[in-house]
Tab-separated table of C-alpha atoms and ligand atoms in Angstrom:
chain	number	residue	atom	x	y	z
A	5	MET	CA	15.267	-50.212	-19.716
A	6	THR	CA	16.611	-48.251	-22.867
A	7	VAL	CA	16.946	-45.023	-20.905
A	8	ALA	CA	19.717	-43.803	-18.182
A	9	ARG	CA	18.645	-41.713	-15.244
A	10	LEU	CA	20.911	-39.835	-13.101
A	11	THR	CA	19.517	-37.957	-9.882
A	12	LEU	CA	21.811	-35.708	-7.862
A	13	ASP	CA	21.579	-34.121	-4.604
A	14	PRO	CA	23.993	-31.802	-3.005
A	15	SER	CA	23.628	-34.145	0.199
A	16	PHE	CA	25.026	-36.899	-1.469
A	17	VAL	CA	28.561	-36.166	-0.834
A	18	VAL	CA	31.593	-38.611	-1.209
A	19	GLY	CA	34.419	-36.262	-0.179
A	20	PRO	CA	36.496	-33.378	-1.353
A	21	VAL	CA	38.475	-33.660	-4.563
A	22	ASP	CA	42.188	-34.085	-3.830
A	23	ARG	CA	44.021	-32.564	-6.573
A	24	ARG	CA	46.715	-35.187	-6.519
A	25	LEU	CA	44.264	-37.469	-8.129
A	26	PHE	CA	45.349	-35.841	-11.553
A	27	GLY	CA	48.994	-37.015	-11.227
A	28	SER	CA	51.200	-38.742	-13.658
A	29	PHE	CA	54.329	-40.619	-13.754
A	30	VAL	CA	57.756	-39.933	-15.424
A	31	GLU	CA	60.263	-42.919	-15.493
A	32	HIS	CA	63.508	-43.426	-16.898
A	33	MET	CA	62.278	-45.846	-19.471
A	34	GLY	CA	62.411	-45.720	-23.136
A	35	ARG	CA	61.787	-41.941	-24.436
A	36	CYS	CA	59.779	-40.719	-21.609
A	37	VAL	CA	62.669	-38.744	-20.119
A	38	TYR	CA	65.242	-38.725	-23.143
A	39	THR	CA	63.544	-37.311	-26.270
A	40	GLY	CA	60.406	-37.032	-24.305
A	41	ILE	CA	60.611	-34.390	-21.780
A	42	PHE	CA	64.363	-33.608	-22.153
A	43	GLU	CA	66.107	-33.268	-25.374
A	44	PRO	CA	69.055	-30.939	-25.647
A	45	GLY	CA	69.298	-29.703	-29.348
A	46	HIS	CA	65.587	-29.855	-30.058
A	47	PRO	CA	64.425	-26.726	-31.574
A	48	ARG	CA	62.004	-26.047	-28.790
A	49	ALA	CA	64.390	-26.961	-25.910
A	50	ASP	CA	65.265	-24.355	-23.372
A	51	THR	CA	68.924	-23.610	-22.462
A	52	ASP	CA	68.392	-26.972	-19.889
A	53	GLY	CA	67.373	-29.278	-22.664
A	54	LEU	CA	63.769	-29.303	-21.520
A	55	ARG	CA	61.352	-29.397	-24.286
A	56	THR	CA	59.074	-26.420	-23.952
A	57	ASP	CA	56.451	-27.704	-26.660
A	58	VAL	CA	55.991	-30.887	-24.118
A	59	LEU	CA	55.857	-28.572	-21.066
A	60	ASP	CA	53.101	-26.658	-22.769
A	61	LEU	CA	51.123	-29.706	-23.426
A	62	ILE	CA	51.778	-31.012	-19.826
A	63	ARG	CA	50.360	-27.666	-18.216
A	64	GLU	CA	47.526	-28.056	-20.491
A	65	LEU	CA	46.972	-31.584	-19.494
A	66	GLY	CA	46.732	-30.173	-15.952
A	67	VAL	CA	48.835	-32.655	-14.207
A	68	THR	CA	49.170	-31.949	-10.444
A	69	THR	CA	51.743	-34.520	-9.252
A	70	VAL	CA	54.544	-36.650	-10.929
A	71	ARG	CA	55.896	-39.772	-9.574
A	72	TYR	CA	59.549	-40.232	-10.476
A	73	PRO	CA	62.107	-41.874	-11.479
A	74	GLY	CA	60.464	-45.193	-11.512
A	75	GLY	CA	58.802	-47.609	-12.022
A	76	ASN	CA	60.925	-50.759	-12.214
A	77	PHE	CA	63.705	-48.468	-13.008
A	78	VAL	CA	64.163	-47.309	-9.499
A	79	SER	CA	64.772	-50.685	-8.013
A	80	ALA	CA	68.346	-50.771	-9.167
A	81	TYR	CA	69.008	-46.887	-9.311
A	82	ARG	CA	71.502	-45.065	-7.440
A	83	TRP	CA	70.263	-41.477	-7.031
A	84	GLU	CA	73.928	-40.485	-6.633
A	85	ASP	CA	74.692	-41.109	-10.231
A	86	GLY	CA	72.178	-38.368	-11.355
A	87	VAL	CA	73.458	-35.430	-9.213
A	88	GLY	CA	76.724	-33.298	-9.624
A	89	PRO	CA	78.471	-32.253	-12.831
A	90	VAL	CA	76.994	-33.923	-15.805
A	91	GLY	CA	80.472	-34.579	-17.175
A	92	ASP	CA	81.210	-36.867	-14.135
A	93	ARG	CA	78.051	-38.875	-14.190
A	94	PRO	CA	78.571	-42.573	-15.063
A	95	ARG	CA	76.605	-44.324	-18.006
A	96	ARG	CA	75.123	-47.167	-16.348
A	97	LEU	CA	73.250	-50.305	-17.563
A	98	ASP	CA	69.705	-50.167	-16.295
A	99	LEU	CA	68.638	-53.503	-15.355
A	100	ALA	CA	65.181	-53.129	-15.313
A	101	TRP	CA	64.672	-52.216	-19.015
A	102	ARG	CA	68.241	-53.171	-20.273
A	103	SER	CA	68.954	-49.715	-21.549
A	104	ILE	CA	71.842	-47.437	-21.434
A	105	GLU	CA	71.140	-44.693	-18.859
A	106	SER	CA	73.488	-41.790	-19.652
A	107	ASN	CA	72.455	-39.846	-16.238
A	108	ALA	CA	72.315	-36.765	-18.039
A	109	PHE	CA	69.098	-35.998	-16.465
A	110	GLY	CA	68.884	-36.732	-12.484
A	111	LEU	CA	67.023	-35.377	-9.489
A	112	ASN	CA	67.909	-31.742	-9.642
A	113	GLU	CA	67.068	-31.536	-13.547
A	114	PHE	CA	63.738	-33.189	-12.617
A	115	MET	CA	62.955	-30.781	-9.704
A	116	ARG	CA	63.760	-27.777	-12.366
A	117	TRP	CA	61.423	-29.569	-14.696
A	118	ALA	CA	58.851	-30.034	-12.111
A	119	ALA	CA	58.779	-26.208	-11.215
A	120	LEU	CA	58.292	-25.418	-14.746
A	121	ALA	CA	55.647	-27.791	-15.297
A	122	GLY	CA	53.952	-26.752	-12.059
A	123	VAL	CA	53.794	-30.266	-10.585
A	124	GLU	CA	54.257	-31.660	-7.200
A	125	PRO	CA	57.057	-34.260	-7.114
A	126	MET	CA	56.454	-37.736	-5.691
A	127	MET	CA	59.788	-39.372	-5.115
A	128	ALA	CA	60.332	-43.093	-5.276
A	129	VAL	CA	63.441	-44.595	-3.426
A	130	ASN	CA	65.240	-47.853	-4.304
A	131	LEU	CA	64.184	-50.555	-1.981
A	132	GLY	CA	65.271	-53.318	-4.572
A	133	THR	CA	69.066	-53.083	-4.457
A	134	ARG	CA	69.140	-50.640	-1.524
A	135	GLY	CA	67.825	-50.187	1.758
A	136	ALA	CA	66.925	-47.560	4.669
A	137	ALA	CA	70.386	-45.907	4.827
A	138	GLU	CA	70.263	-44.757	1.219
A	139	ALA	CA	66.499	-43.781	1.226
A	140	ALA	CA	67.030	-41.647	4.468
A	141	GLU	CA	70.279	-40.053	2.720
A	142	LEU	CA	68.148	-39.227	-0.094
A	143	VAL	CA	65.311	-37.433	2.089
A	144	GLU	CA	68.383	-35.462	3.719
A	145	TYR	CA	69.670	-34.483	0.065
A	146	CYS	CA	66.354	-33.346	-0.920
A	147	ASN	CA	64.861	-31.850	2.352
A	148	LEU	CA	67.389	-30.503	4.695
A	149	ALA	CA	68.575	-26.987	4.429
A	150	ASP	CA	72.409	-27.357	5.427
A	151	GLY	CA	74.824	-28.537	7.873
A	152	THR	CA	74.774	-32.223	7.094
A	153	ALA	CA	77.001	-34.094	4.519
A	154	ALA	CA	74.105	-34.810	2.005
A	155	ALA	CA	72.659	-31.231	2.483
A	156	ASP	CA	75.747	-29.788	1.711
A	157	LEU	CA	76.401	-31.856	-1.269
A	158	ARG	CA	73.037	-30.427	-2.651
A	159	ARG	CA	74.207	-26.982	-2.116
A	160	LYS	CA	77.537	-27.935	-3.763
A	161	HIS	CA	75.511	-29.014	-6.812
A	162	GLY	CA	74.217	-25.420	-6.951
A	163	VAL	CA	70.852	-26.027	-5.235
A	164	ALA	CA	70.701	-23.876	-2.170
A	165	ARG	CA	67.096	-24.334	-1.069
A	166	PRO	CA	65.876	-27.772	-0.015
A	167	HIS	CA	63.507	-29.351	-2.565
A	168	ASP	CA	61.005	-29.965	0.277
A	169	ILE	CA	59.500	-33.046	-1.284
A	170	ARG	CA	56.460	-34.292	0.693
A	171	LEU	CA	55.442	-37.396	-1.008
A	172	TRP	CA	57.639	-40.545	-1.225
A	173	CYS	CA	57.114	-44.117	-2.536
A	174	LEU	CA	58.761	-46.787	-0.616
A	175	GLY	CA	60.016	-48.618	-3.691
A	176	ASN	CA	58.043	-50.176	-6.519
A	177	GLU	CA	56.238	-53.370	-7.294
A	178	MET	CA	58.226	-55.356	-4.665
A	179	ASP	CA	55.895	-58.446	-5.057
A	180	GLY	CA	56.570	-58.648	-8.872
A	181	PRO	CA	59.256	-61.469	-9.815
A	182	TRP	CA	60.286	-59.059	-12.689
A	183	GLN	CA	61.358	-56.521	-9.968
A	184	ILE	CA	65.106	-56.272	-9.368
A	185	GLY	CA	65.356	-57.272	-5.575
A	186	SER	CA	61.612	-58.448	-5.280
A	187	ARG	CA	60.725	-59.597	-1.783
A	188	THR	CA	58.130	-61.735	0.036
A	189	ALA	CA	55.606	-59.613	1.971
A	190	GLU	CA	57.115	-60.342	5.114
A	191	GLU	CA	60.664	-59.199	4.063
A	192	TYR	CA	59.125	-56.067	2.079
A	193	GLY	CA	56.776	-55.173	4.955
A	194	ARG	CA	59.790	-55.103	7.408
A	195	LEU	CA	61.990	-53.115	5.156
A	196	ALA	CA	59.416	-50.641	4.268
A	197	ALA	CA	58.943	-49.933	8.017
A	198	GLN	CA	62.745	-49.516	8.628
A	199	ALA	CA	63.164	-47.360	5.666
A	200	GLY	CA	60.042	-45.364	6.453
A	201	HIS	CA	61.152	-45.040	10.177
A	202	ALA	CA	64.697	-43.714	8.959
A	203	MET	CA	63.247	-41.481	6.493
A	204	LYS	CA	60.720	-39.766	8.700
A	205	ARG	CA	63.825	-39.241	11.348
A	206	VAL	CA	65.134	-37.017	8.665
A	207	ASP	CA	61.889	-35.177	7.858
A	208	PRO	CA	58.984	-36.197	10.050
A	209	SER	CA	56.520	-34.214	7.739
A	210	ILE	CA	57.020	-36.291	4.848
A	211	GLU	CA	54.192	-38.867	3.654
A	212	LEU	CA	54.950	-42.431	2.782
A	213	VAL	CA	53.550	-44.843	0.285
A	214	ALA	CA	53.904	-48.476	0.785
A	215	CYS	CA	53.982	-50.828	-2.261
A	216	GLY	CA	50.773	-52.768	-2.625
A	217	SER	CA	50.391	-55.648	-5.055
A	218	SER	CA	51.527	-55.027	-8.768
A	219	ASP	CA	47.813	-55.720	-9.371
A	220	ALA	CA	44.976	-57.262	-8.338
A	221	ASP	CA	45.748	-60.586	-10.343
A	222	MET	CA	48.732	-61.328	-8.466
A	223	PRO	CA	48.414	-64.643	-6.651
A	224	THR	CA	49.434	-62.748	-3.341
A	225	PHE	CA	46.766	-59.995	-3.681
A	226	ALA	CA	45.189	-58.964	-0.540
A	227	ALA	CA	47.481	-61.360	1.689
A	228	TRP	CA	50.461	-58.995	0.491
A	229	GLU	CA	48.605	-55.854	1.565
A	230	ALA	CA	47.450	-57.349	4.855
A	231	THR	CA	51.149	-58.551	5.778
A	232	VAL	CA	52.865	-55.356	4.627
A	233	LEU	CA	50.440	-53.207	6.406
A	234	GLU	CA	50.652	-55.447	9.561
A	235	GLN	CA	54.494	-54.430	9.520
A	236	ALA	CA	54.473	-50.929	8.551
A	237	TYR	CA	51.064	-49.399	9.627
A	238	ASP	CA	52.268	-46.754	11.987
A	239	GLN	CA	55.108	-45.662	9.444
A	240	VAL	CA	53.023	-45.145	6.188
A	241	ASP	CA	50.177	-43.158	5.071
A	242	TYR	CA	49.380	-44.631	1.781
A	243	LEU	CA	49.200	-47.845	0.058
A	244	SER	CA	49.624	-48.239	-3.576
A	245	LEU	CA	47.572	-49.676	-6.233
A	246	HIS	CA	48.973	-50.582	-9.848
A	247	THR	CA	46.259	-51.605	-12.533
A	248	TYR	CA	46.540	-51.392	-16.549
A	249	TYR	CA	43.576	-52.551	-18.914
A	250	ASP	CA	44.802	-54.467	-22.132
A	251	PRO	CA	42.203	-53.791	-24.937
A	252	GLU	CA	43.454	-56.976	-26.703
A	253	ARG	CA	43.132	-59.063	-23.645
A	254	GLY	CA	39.705	-60.881	-23.579
A	255	ASP	CA	36.444	-59.599	-25.031
A	256	GLU	CA	35.972	-55.895	-26.037
A	257	ALA	CA	33.114	-55.593	-23.843
A	258	SER	CA	34.828	-56.347	-20.700
A	259	PHE	CA	37.520	-53.700	-21.778
A	260	ARG	CA	34.998	-50.925	-22.069
A	261	ALA	CA	33.623	-51.640	-18.778
A	262	SER	CA	37.241	-51.590	-17.133
A	263	ALA	CA	36.203	-49.399	-14.364
A	264	VAL	CA	33.897	-52.154	-13.042
A	265	HIS	CA	37.134	-53.850	-12.140
A	266	LEU	CA	38.742	-50.642	-10.845
A	267	ASP	CA	35.794	-50.278	-8.454
A	268	GLY	CA	36.211	-53.685	-7.153
A	269	TYR	CA	40.033	-53.504	-6.715
A	270	VAL	CA	39.593	-50.319	-4.628
A	271	ASP	CA	36.965	-51.664	-2.570
A	272	ASP	CA	38.992	-54.749	-1.766
A	273	VAL	CA	42.369	-52.959	-0.882
A	274	LEU	CA	40.362	-50.683	1.300
A	275	ALA	CA	38.530	-53.684	3.184
A	276	THR	CA	41.947	-55.135	3.633
A	277	ALA	CA	43.542	-51.960	4.944
A	278	ASP	CA	40.563	-51.265	7.315
A	279	HIS	CA	40.770	-55.146	8.430
A	280	VAL	CA	44.328	-54.275	9.515
A	281	ARG	CA	43.526	-51.339	11.258
A	282	ALA	CA	40.867	-52.996	13.177
A	283	ARG	CA	43.414	-55.769	14.288
A	284	LEU	CA	46.078	-53.299	15.185
A	285	ARG	CA	43.466	-51.169	16.988
A	286	ARG	CA	44.816	-48.107	15.238
A	287	SER	CA	42.653	-45.007	14.578
A	288	LYS	CA	44.469	-43.921	11.678
A	289	ARG	CA	43.116	-44.654	8.098
A	290	ILE	CA	45.308	-45.720	5.235
A	291	ARG	CA	44.583	-43.794	2.136
A	292	LEU	CA	45.198	-45.254	-1.207
A	293	ALA	CA	47.646	-43.988	-3.931
A	294	LEU	CA	46.674	-45.518	-7.371
A	295	ASP	CA	50.227	-44.508	-8.556
A	296	GLU	CA	50.163	-46.488	-11.850
A	297	TRP	CA	46.879	-46.761	-13.972
A	298	ASN	CA	46.123	-46.648	-17.588
A	299	VAL	CA	45.203	-48.684	-20.775
A	300	TRP	CA	48.144	-50.628	-21.968
A	301	TYR	CA	48.279	-52.890	-24.978
A	302	LYS	CA	50.454	-54.966	-22.536
A	303	SER	CA	50.091	-58.330	-24.704
A	304	ARG	CA	52.360	-56.437	-27.239
A	305	LEU	CA	55.290	-55.920	-24.972
A	306	VAL	CA	58.663	-57.329	-25.523
A	307	GLU	CA	60.060	-58.601	-22.366
A	308	PRO	CA	63.554	-56.987	-21.512
A	309	GLU	CA	65.135	-60.529	-21.666
A	310	ASP	CA	64.164	-60.663	-25.283
A	311	ARG	CA	65.600	-57.367	-26.355
A	312	GLY	CA	69.226	-56.347	-26.828
A	313	ILE	CA	70.845	-53.652	-24.808
A	314	GLU	CA	69.738	-50.338	-26.431
A	315	ASP	CA	70.299	-46.519	-25.778
A	316	THR	CA	66.752	-44.874	-25.523
A	317	PRO	CA	64.615	-47.551	-27.094
A	318	ALA	CA	61.114	-46.700	-28.108
A	319	LEU	CA	59.378	-49.009	-25.598
A	320	ILE	CA	55.571	-49.214	-25.373
A	321	GLU	CA	54.677	-46.123	-27.352
A	322	ASP	CA	51.061	-47.479	-27.667
A	323	ASP	CA	48.527	-45.436	-30.005
A	324	PHE	CA	45.475	-44.957	-28.107
A	325	THR	CA	41.973	-45.042	-29.696
A	326	VAL	CA	38.761	-43.307	-29.084
A	327	THR	CA	37.699	-46.399	-26.985
A	328	ASP	CA	40.703	-46.148	-25.016
A	329	ALA	CA	39.878	-42.663	-24.226
A	330	MET	CA	36.441	-43.351	-23.058
A	331	VAL	CA	37.883	-46.034	-20.688
A	332	VAL	CA	40.362	-43.783	-19.160
A	333	GLY	CA	37.530	-41.189	-18.721
A	334	ASN	CA	35.565	-44.027	-17.091
A	335	LEU	CA	38.597	-45.083	-14.720
A	336	LEU	CA	38.601	-41.370	-13.777
A	337	ILE	CA	35.077	-41.532	-12.856
A	338	SER	CA	35.810	-44.477	-10.813
A	339	MET	CA	38.746	-42.726	-8.968
A	340	LEU	CA	36.544	-39.680	-8.175
A	341	ARG	CA	33.709	-42.265	-6.863
A	342	HIS	CA	36.482	-43.237	-4.210
A	343	ALA	CA	37.834	-39.752	-3.594
A	344	ASP	CA	37.299	-40.133	0.412
A	345	ARG	CA	39.954	-42.578	0.545
A	346	LEU	CA	41.677	-42.756	-2.864
A	347	THR	CA	43.578	-39.370	-2.847
A	348	VAL	CA	46.488	-39.914	-5.235
A	349	GLY	CA	46.518	-40.902	-8.798
A	350	CYS	CA	49.341	-41.363	-11.326
A	351	GLN	CA	48.299	-42.120	-14.841
A	352	ALA	CA	51.360	-44.230	-16.162
A	353	GLN	CA	53.134	-42.428	-18.000
A	354	LEU	CA	53.278	-38.733	-19.114
A	355	VAL	CA	55.277	-38.749	-22.442
A	356	ASN	CA	55.672	-41.435	-25.139
A	357	ILE	CA	55.393	-44.697	-22.884
A	358	ILE	CA	51.606	-45.391	-22.761
A	359	ALA	CA	51.057	-41.600	-22.577
A	360	PRO	CA	48.514	-38.932	-23.198
A	361	ILE	CA	51.685	-36.978	-24.862
A	362	ARG	CA	53.762	-38.277	-27.635
A	363	THR	CA	56.838	-36.918	-29.349
A	364	THR	CA	59.271	-37.580	-32.248
A	365	PRO	CA	63.054	-36.851	-31.681
A	366	GLY	CA	63.813	-33.409	-33.107
A	367	GLY	CA	60.238	-33.100	-34.268
A	368	PRO	CA	56.681	-32.326	-32.921
A	369	ALA	CA	54.575	-33.372	-29.865
A	370	TRP	CA	50.950	-34.127	-30.044
A	371	ARG	CA	47.817	-35.072	-27.772
A	372	GLN	CA	46.828	-38.859	-27.871
A	373	THR	CA	43.132	-39.459	-27.595
A	374	ILE	CA	43.420	-40.227	-23.866
A	375	PHE	CA	44.680	-36.576	-23.136
A	376	HIS	CA	41.304	-35.135	-23.578
A	377	PRO	CA	39.257	-36.812	-20.745
A	378	PHE	CA	42.101	-36.480	-18.583
A	379	ALA	CA	42.672	-32.806	-19.170
A	380	GLN	CA	39.252	-31.988	-18.750
A	381	THR	CA	38.525	-34.128	-15.761
A	382	ALA	CA	41.677	-32.399	-14.109
A	383	ARG	CA	40.217	-29.045	-15.167
A	384	LEU	CA	36.565	-29.447	-14.377
A	385	ALA	CA	36.485	-32.152	-11.282
A	386	ARG	CA	37.033	-29.416	-8.270
A	387	GLY	CA	35.258	-29.002	-4.813
A	388	THR	CA	33.494	-31.895	-3.676
A	389	VAL	CA	32.333	-35.293	-5.402
A	390	LEU	CA	28.779	-36.101	-5.338
A	391	ARG	CA	27.413	-39.717	-5.533
A	392	PRO	CA	24.568	-39.925	-8.061
A	393	ALA	CA	21.630	-42.466	-8.151
A	394	LEU	CA	22.029	-44.056	-11.473
A	395	THR	CA	20.046	-46.396	-13.367
A	396	ALA	CA	21.001	-47.411	-16.682
A	397	PRO	CA	20.390	-50.208	-19.260
A	398	LEU	CA	22.819	-53.447	-18.949
A	399	MET	CA	25.541	-54.615	-21.207
A	400	THR	CA	26.873	-58.036	-21.126
A	401	THR	CA	30.590	-58.498	-20.739
A	402	GLY	CA	32.542	-61.660	-20.417
A	403	ARG	CA	34.580	-60.870	-17.382
A	404	TYR	CA	32.166	-58.990	-15.299
A	405	GLY	CA	28.597	-60.191	-16.323
A	406	ASP	CA	25.833	-57.645	-16.980
A	407	VAL	CA	26.961	-54.272	-16.105
A	408	PRO	CA	25.408	-50.804	-16.315
A	409	ALA	CA	26.359	-49.589	-19.788
A	410	VAL	CA	26.294	-45.856	-18.588
A	411	ASP	CA	28.381	-44.722	-15.624
A	412	ALA	CA	28.715	-41.138	-14.139
A	413	VAL	CA	29.885	-39.195	-11.199
A	414	ALA	CA	29.410	-35.441	-10.442
A	415	THR	CA	31.397	-32.706	-8.743
A	416	LEU	CA	30.049	-29.510	-7.106
A	417	ASP	CA	32.417	-26.400	-6.868
A	418	GLY	CA	30.620	-23.342	-5.455
A	419	ARG	CA	27.940	-22.943	-7.865
A	420	THR	CA	29.405	-25.211	-10.787
A	421	LEU	CA	28.019	-28.651	-11.134
A	422	THR	CA	29.815	-30.680	-13.424
A	423	VAL	CA	28.754	-34.457	-14.325
A	424	PHE	CA	31.064	-36.831	-15.930
A	425	ALA	CA	29.452	-39.646	-17.997
A	426	VAL	CA	30.361	-42.304	-20.243
A	427	ASN	CA	28.486	-44.723	-22.491
A	428	ARG	CA	30.578	-47.825	-22.500
A	429	GLY	CA	27.977	-49.801	-24.784
A	430	THR	CA	27.605	-49.950	-28.481
A	431	ALA	CA	24.072	-48.486	-28.815
A	432	PRO	CA	23.048	-44.922	-28.367
A	433	ILE	CA	21.462	-44.364	-24.950
A	434	PRO	CA	19.393	-41.202	-23.866
A	435	LEU	CA	20.483	-39.876	-20.517
A	436	HIS	CA	17.911	-37.805	-18.285
A	437	LEU	CA	19.618	-35.802	-15.590
A	438	ASP	CA	17.242	-34.901	-12.461
A	439	LEU	CA	18.660	-31.831	-10.936
A	440	ARG	CA	15.669	-30.856	-9.112
A	441	ALA	CA	17.279	-30.862	-5.635
A	442	PHE	CA	19.434	-27.800	-6.732
A	443	GLY	CA	16.819	-25.700	-7.667
A	444	GLY	CA	17.125	-23.403	-10.858
A	445	HIS	CA	20.089	-23.965	-13.112
A	446	ARG	CA	21.493	-22.485	-16.239
A	447	PRO	CA	23.661	-24.597	-19.150
A	448	GLY	CA	27.102	-24.594	-19.248
A	449	GLU	CA	29.369	-26.569	-21.614
A	450	HIS	CA	28.837	-30.026	-22.923
A	451	LEU	CA	32.136	-31.708	-23.933
A	452	VAL	CA	32.111	-34.984	-25.804
A	453	LEU	CA	34.665	-37.443	-27.134
A	454	ALA	CA	33.303	-39.650	-29.496
A	455	ASN	CA	33.584	-40.726	-33.078
A	456	ASP	CA	31.776	-42.761	-35.700
A	457	ASP	CA	35.254	-44.958	-35.647
A	458	PRO	CA	35.798	-45.986	-32.101
A	459	HIS	CA	39.212	-47.303	-33.308
A	460	LEU	CA	40.664	-44.066	-34.510
A	461	SER	CA	43.919	-42.589	-33.238
A	462	ASN	CA	45.938	-39.383	-33.225
A	463	THR	CA	49.132	-39.797	-35.028
A	464	ALA	CA	52.253	-37.451	-35.915
A	465	GLU	CA	50.830	-37.050	-39.417
A	466	HIS	CA	47.221	-36.578	-38.147
A	467	PRO	CA	47.689	-35.051	-34.445
A	468	GLU	CA	44.181	-33.653	-34.347
A	469	ARG	CA	41.981	-36.187	-35.843
A	470	VAL	CA	40.349	-37.028	-32.408
A	471	THR	CA	39.402	-34.137	-30.518
A	472	LEU	CA	36.656	-32.875	-28.360
A	473	GLY	CA	33.210	-31.609	-29.516
A	474	SER	CA	31.490	-28.775	-27.504
A	475	SER	CA	27.830	-27.638	-27.259
A	476	ARG	CA	25.656	-26.328	-24.418
A	477	SER	CA	24.675	-28.684	-21.879
A	478	THR	CA	21.135	-30.005	-21.080
A	479	THR	CA	19.294	-32.358	-18.968
A	480	GLU	CA	18.152	-34.529	-21.816
A	481	VAL	CA	21.364	-35.926	-23.717
A	482	LEU	CA	21.814	-38.571	-26.211
A	483	LEU	CA	25.029	-40.513	-25.369
A	484	ALA	CA	26.591	-41.866	-28.687
A	485	PRO	CA	28.066	-45.400	-28.430
A	486	VAL	CA	31.343	-45.499	-26.790
A	487	SER	CA	31.680	-41.819	-25.562
A	488	TRP	CA	32.756	-39.747	-22.904
A	489	HIS	CA	31.004	-36.660	-21.544
A	490	ALA	CA	31.508	-33.752	-19.184
A	491	LEU	CA	28.253	-31.319	-18.672
A	492	SER	CA	28.535	-28.283	-16.589
A	493	PHE	CA	25.681	-26.351	-15.174
A	494	THR	CA	25.632	-22.831	-13.018
A	495	LEU	CA	23.234	-23.261	-10.235
A	496	GLU	CA	21.085	-20.278	-9.631
A	497	GLU	CA	20.945	-18.761	-6.101
A	498	ARG	CA	18.304	-19.950	-3.943
A	499	GLN	CA	15.706	-17.297	-3.077
B	510	AHR	O1	54.752	-48.147	-16.320
B	510	AHR	C1	55.641	-49.165	-16.861
B	510	AHR	C2	55.972	-50.183	-15.796
B	510	AHR	O2	54.759	-50.833	-15.351
B	510	AHR	C3	56.583	-49.835	-14.604
B	510	AHR	O3	57.825	-49.371	-14.556
B	510	AHR	C4	56.307	-50.730	-13.468
B	510	AHR	O4	56.153	-50.202	-12.350
B	510	AHR	C5	55.039	-51.479	-14.072
B	510	AHR	O5	55.075	-52.672	-14.028
């Protein structure tokens, strides 16, 4: 077969699109915060030092939720260091990245930035070097109005109204030996249950995310999830997944088909969570938070042990290609396909660190290739997700065997139908869309990310070398090799 066929029906519903799927991540790492979102003295910084050129791009990206302040950073972080008068804040050695943390930017600066960016905060607590008491005190500082020591301290710091943060992460990657304060599944499960219990005593309306495995290749994967949930099932609402795809690991076809891996990973975590639910005889179903995901040239990472201690080092500032952007678009398709249970996503990270937005200190900000599929999926994927029936030519990969070269999903929002599709193969493939189940339709926009050179990137010197193409949508499309597409149609009212 050389042609792909995609059939859609309004009855094939996966679930609603949760806007939290289009989240991102700001960690105190490298130049994500300092000279990324925050750079006092920059010509485009506001009076608080927030870069307005970056804020403009973040709003254009359509990010909905932002996880903060880490990542590995959070596991030795004292949130108290980052609040109160800036002149009194300590300069600390950050143990995760062996960087100097000035603490010039902290919780209240982040919340001001989040309001300007129009994003919901997703706050992580330190369960590496700290425990339930400090986590509960942070919820008290953020969410209680007044009348307790921590709430009154926030008011003293000039923030009269509570931040009212809904979504909280119980630590970060606690199974990873690189993590400061890493634990066994039993230890972490118990700690997560205790911290979650205390945090919900402060504010019962918060939602909690327990750490799943750091990735599906960890030796304890699945056993970790089961053990943690056995201990903390009643306290937590979400289980986290992290996954990064390295273009330089293995064969290129496998990299292009990375979404096959994500599909299997999500299915495996759901099966594990539901197994624990059955054993515990609970009715609540755990939802998933894919709160770190992206393409990452991880084999180029210089480990913290192999670097000197630096102030604001340029860490993992990968330049992304057209192929990387197609993979990011495909990962978003996979996330939408699981929208009934996977309802939080955080692309890691937002600025400079393996990010859709790059900056130079004192200079411009620009969109990387991966910016485009994210921004358009966040803009267009609304309403409910529809599961297409899809047949497609196969491509051979080293890691996953033969897999369909075309992948797709669709969303229906009122009378707007949008199909998201990728060709992850190296030959052009005609795609036929069968929309008969909807009656009549009118064409809308067809957005394409493709290039004759799939390895092309945007740079500070050439910030718009890779952009989107746009034409009218049709039901007969030729998908160029290694390309990402969004096709919208307006459905006509049935007579
Ligand atoms: O996003 C970079 C790092 O990757 C995060 O700090 C950590 O959680 C993950 O291993």
